[in-house]
Coordinates of C-alpha atoms and ligand atoms in Angstrom, one line a residue:
X3 CA 11.1 9.5 16.5
X4 CA 13.1 10.7 19.5
X5 CA 11.6 10.4 23.0
X6 CA 12.4 13.1 25.4
X7 CA 11.2 13.4 29.1
X8 CA 9.4 16.5 30.1
X9 CA 10.6 17.3 33.5
X10 CA 13.2 18.9 35.8
X11 CA 13.1 16.0 38.2
X12 CA 16.6 14.5 38.4
X13 CA 15.3 11.2 39.9
X14 CA 12.9 10.7 36.9
X15 CA 15.5 11.6 34.4
X16 CA 18.0 9.1 35.8
X17 CA 15.4 6.3 35.9
X18 CA 14.2 6.7 32.3
X19 CA 17.8 7.2 31.1
X20 CA 18.6 3.9 32.7
X21 CA 15.9 2.2 30.7
X22 CA 18.0 3.2 27.7
X23 CA 15.3 4.8 25.6
X24 CA 15.9 8.6 26.4
X25 CA 17.0 10.8 23.7
X26 CA 16.8 14.2 25.5
X27 CA 15.0 16.4 28.1
X28 CA 12.8 19.4 28.0
X29 CA 12.3 21.7 31.0
X30 CA 10.3 24.9 31.5
X31 CA 10.0 27.4 34.2
X32 CA 6.8 25.7 35.8
X33 CA 8.6 22.3 35.8
X34 CA 11.7 23.7 37.5
X35 CA 9.6 25.7 40.1
X36 CA 7.8 22.3 40.9
X37 CA 11.0 20.8 42.2
X38 CA 11.7 20.5 46.0
X39 CA 15.1 22.0 46.0
X40 CA 13.9 25.5 45.0
X41 CA 17.3 27.1 46.3
X42 CA 19.3 25.2 43.5
X43 CA 20.6 27.4 40.8
X44 CA 18.9 26.8 37.4
X45 CA 22.4 26.6 35.7
X46 CA 23.4 23.9 38.1
X47 CA 20.2 21.9 37.4
X48 CA 20.7 22.1 33.7
X49 CA 24.3 20.9 33.9
X50 CA 23.4 18.1 36.2
X51 CA 20.7 17.0 33.5
X52 CA 23.2 17.3 30.7
X53 CA 25.7 15.2 32.6
X54 CA 23.0 12.3 32.9
X55 CA 21.5 12.4 29.4
X56 CA 23.3 12.1 26.1
X57 CA 21.0 14.3 24.0
X58 CA 19.5 17.7 23.7
X59 CA 18.4 19.5 26.9
X60 CA 16.0 22.3 26.5
X61 CA 16.5 25.3 29.1
X62 CA 14.1 28.2 28.9
X63 CA 14.8 31.8 29.2
X64 CA 12.4 34.1 31.3
X65 CA 13.2 37.3 29.5
X66 CA 10.6 38.7 27.0
X67 CA 12.6 41.6 25.5
X68 CA 15.0 41.0 22.6
X69 CA 18.3 42.1 24.3
X70 CA 17.3 40.4 27.7
X71 CA 16.5 37.2 25.7
X72 CA 19.8 37.2 24.1
X73 CA 21.7 37.8 27.3
X74 CA 19.9 34.8 29.1
X75 CA 20.2 32.6 26.0
X76 CA 23.9 33.1 25.7
X77 CA 24.5 32.3 29.4
X78 CA 22.3 29.1 29.2
X79 CA 24.0 28.1 25.9
X80 CA 27.4 28.1 27.7
X81 CA 26.4 25.7 30.4
X82 CA 26.8 22.7 28.1
X83 CA 27.2 21.9 24.5
X84 CA 23.9 19.9 24.5
X85 CA 21.8 22.8 25.8
X86 CA 19.0 23.9 23.4
X87 CA 17.7 27.4 24.6
X88 CA 14.0 27.6 24.7
X89 CA 12.4 30.9 23.7
X90 CA 8.6 31.7 23.7
X91 CA 7.0 32.5 20.5
X92 CA 6.9 36.3 20.6
X93 CA 8.1 39.0 18.0
X94 CA 11.2 39.7 20.1
X95 CA 11.6 36.0 20.6
X96 CA 11.8 35.1 17.0
X97 CA 14.1 38.2 16.4
X98 CA 16.4 36.6 19.0
X99 CA 16.2 33.2 17.2
X100 CA 17.5 34.8 14.1
X101 CA 20.5 36.4 15.9
X102 CA 21.3 33.3 18.0
X103 CA 21.1 31.0 14.9
X104 CA 23.8 33.1 13.3
X105 CA 26.0 32.5 16.4
X106 CA 25.4 28.8 16.3
X107 CA 23.0 28.7 19.3
X108 CA 20.3 26.1 18.8
X109 CA 16.7 27.4 19.8
X110 CA 13.5 25.5 20.7
X111 CA 10.7 27.9 20.0
X112 CA 8.1 27.1 22.6
X113 CA 4.4 28.0 23.2
X114 CA 3.4 27.3 19.7
X115 CA -0.4 27.0 19.0
X116 CA -0.8 27.7 15.4
X117 CA 0.6 26.6 12.0
X118 CA 1.5 30.3 11.1
X119 CA 3.5 30.6 14.3
X120 CA 5.4 27.4 13.3
X121 CA 6.0 28.8 9.9
X122 CA 7.5 32.1 11.3
X123 CA 9.7 30.1 13.7
X124 CA 11.2 28.1 10.9
X125 CA 11.9 31.1 8.8
X126 CA 13.6 32.7 11.7
X127 CA 15.9 29.6 12.0
X128 CA 14.5 27.7 14.9
X129 CA 16.1 24.3 15.6
X130 CA 13.0 23.0 17.2
X131 CA 9.4 24.1 17.2
X132 CA 7.1 23.0 20.1
X133 CA 3.4 22.8 19.4
X134 CA 1.6 22.3 22.7
X135 CA -0.9 19.6 21.8
X136 CA -2.5 18.8 25.2
X137 CA -3.2 22.4 26.0
X138 CA -5.1 22.8 22.6
X139 CA -7.0 19.6 23.4
X140 CA -7.8 21.0 26.9
X141 CA -9.7 24.0 25.2
X142 CA -11.6 21.8 22.7
X143 CA -9.3 22.3 19.8
X144 CA -7.4 19.6 17.9
X145 CA -3.8 19.7 18.9
X146 CA -2.9 16.6 16.8
X147 CA -4.2 18.4 13.6
X148 CA -1.9 21.2 14.3
X149 CA 1.1 18.9 14.3
X150 CA -0.1 17.4 11.0
X151 CA -0.3 20.9 9.5
X152 CA 3.1 21.8 10.6
X153 CA 4.6 18.6 9.3
X154 CA 3.0 19.3 5.9
X155 CA 4.2 22.9 5.7
X156 CA 7.8 22.1 6.8
X157 CA 7.9 19.2 4.2
X158 CA 6.4 21.6 1.5
X159 CA 9.3 24.0 1.9
X160 CA 12.0 21.6 3.2
X161 CA 12.4 23.4 6.5
X162 CA 14.9 21.5 8.7
X163 CA 13.3 22.7 12.1
X164 CA 12.5 19.7 14.2
X165 CA 8.8 19.3 15.2
X166 CA 8.7 18.4 18.9
X167 CA 5.2 17.2 20.0
X168 CA 4.8 18.8 23.3
X169 CA 2.2 18.9 26.1
X170 CA 1.7 15.1 25.7
X171 CA -1.1 14.0 28.1
X172 CA -1.3 10.2 27.3
X173 CA 0.3 7.3 25.4
X174 CA -2.0 7.7 22.5
X175 CA -0.5 11.1 21.8
X176 CA 2.9 9.5 21.4
X177 CA 1.4 7.0 18.8
X178 CA -0.1 10.0 17.0
X179 CA 3.2 11.9 17.0
X180 CA 5.0 8.9 15.4
X181 CA 2.1 8.4 12.8
X182 CA 2.4 12.0 11.8
X183 CA 6.2 11.9 11.5
X184 CA 7.0 14.4 14.3
X185 CA 10.7 14.4 15.1
X186 CA 10.4 14.3 18.8
X187 CA 7.7 13.6 21.5
X188 CA 8.4 15.0 25.0
X189 CA 6.5 13.1 27.6
X190 CA 6.0 13.3 31.4
X191 CA 7.4 10.4 33.3
X192 CA 4.0 8.8 33.8
X193 CA 3.4 8.7 30.0
X194 CA 6.8 7.0 29.3
X195 CA 5.9 4.3 31.8
X196 CA 2.4 3.9 30.0
X197 CA 4.3 3.4 26.8
X198 CA 5.7 0.0 28.1
X199 CA 2.3 -1.2 29.4
X200 CA -0.2 -3.7 28.0
X201 CA -2.4 -5.8 30.2
X202 CA -1.8 -8.8 27.8
X203 CA 1.9 -8.5 28.3
X204 CA 1.5 -8.7 32.0
X205 CA -1.0 -11.6 31.9
X206 CA 1.2 -13.5 29.3
X207 CA 4.3 -13.2 31.3
X208 CA 2.6 -14.4 34.5
X209 CA 1.3 -17.4 32.5
X210 CA 4.7 -18.2 31.1
X211 CA 6.3 -18.1 34.6
X212 CA 3.7 -20.0 36.2
X213 CA 3.9 -22.8 33.5
X214 CA 7.7 -22.8 33.7
X215 CA 7.7 -23.1 37.5
X216 CA 5.8 -26.4 37.2
X217 CA 8.6 -27.8 35.3
X218 CA 11.1 -27.3 38.1
X219 CA 13.9 -26.3 35.7
X220 CA 16.5 -23.6 35.6
X221 CA 18.2 -22.1 32.5
X222 CA 21.9 -22.4 33.2
Ligands
E4P324 C1 7.3 21.5 26.4 O1 8.5 21.5 26.3 C2 6.5 21.8 27.5 O2 7.5 21.8 28.7 C3 5.5 20.9 28.0 O3 5.3 19.8 27.1 C4 4.3 21.7 28.4 O4 3.3 20.7 28.9 P1 2.0 20.9 29.8 O5 0.8 21.4 28.9 O6 1.8 19.6 30.4 O7 2.4 21.9 30.9

């Protein structure tokens, strides 16, 4: 399973990329708006991210009408070969996915909250579908179950659209994504940190180092 970071923060992206486990990045308009340097052009941010990470970088359109979506998508796709254009799951959005797929532009269909939406996105030719698990959990529905359903539907019909487990809230979501066979999980920085953490790892390391210190030896 690929691990993406869900952020537009360059420092976070650099740090996780240095850890050697990063496969890509997802951004969205809210994540971009959260960043300090609000004056920085969106295309410049996307290019900067693409130069740091060797992998797919999702950049979202803000248009909602077919022609306008196409216009923005083509601009974003030209920024770097690794850009995956993110388009919301709307009738005009899926129509645009079909057109863009014919042009070889890869699309991440975002804001997916049902298996039927995911089916339509795959039929339109989406490269990625993004079910928002955490936001369904937030309203008392089962986000993980949605990803299971999409996995089954895509396997039934051999759809190649990648399932990206989005809106990750905690490390257990990442385990669930891997158990289901999601292709990607996109995680906030703090969740990627949690993936490394176990109290027994910390306690075990302390014990090893304390015992070794009593020996007074060095490995050389
Ligand atoms: C996915 O690509 C989205 O950017 C993201 O996962 C949304 O997550 P949120 O529900 O934490 O905003």
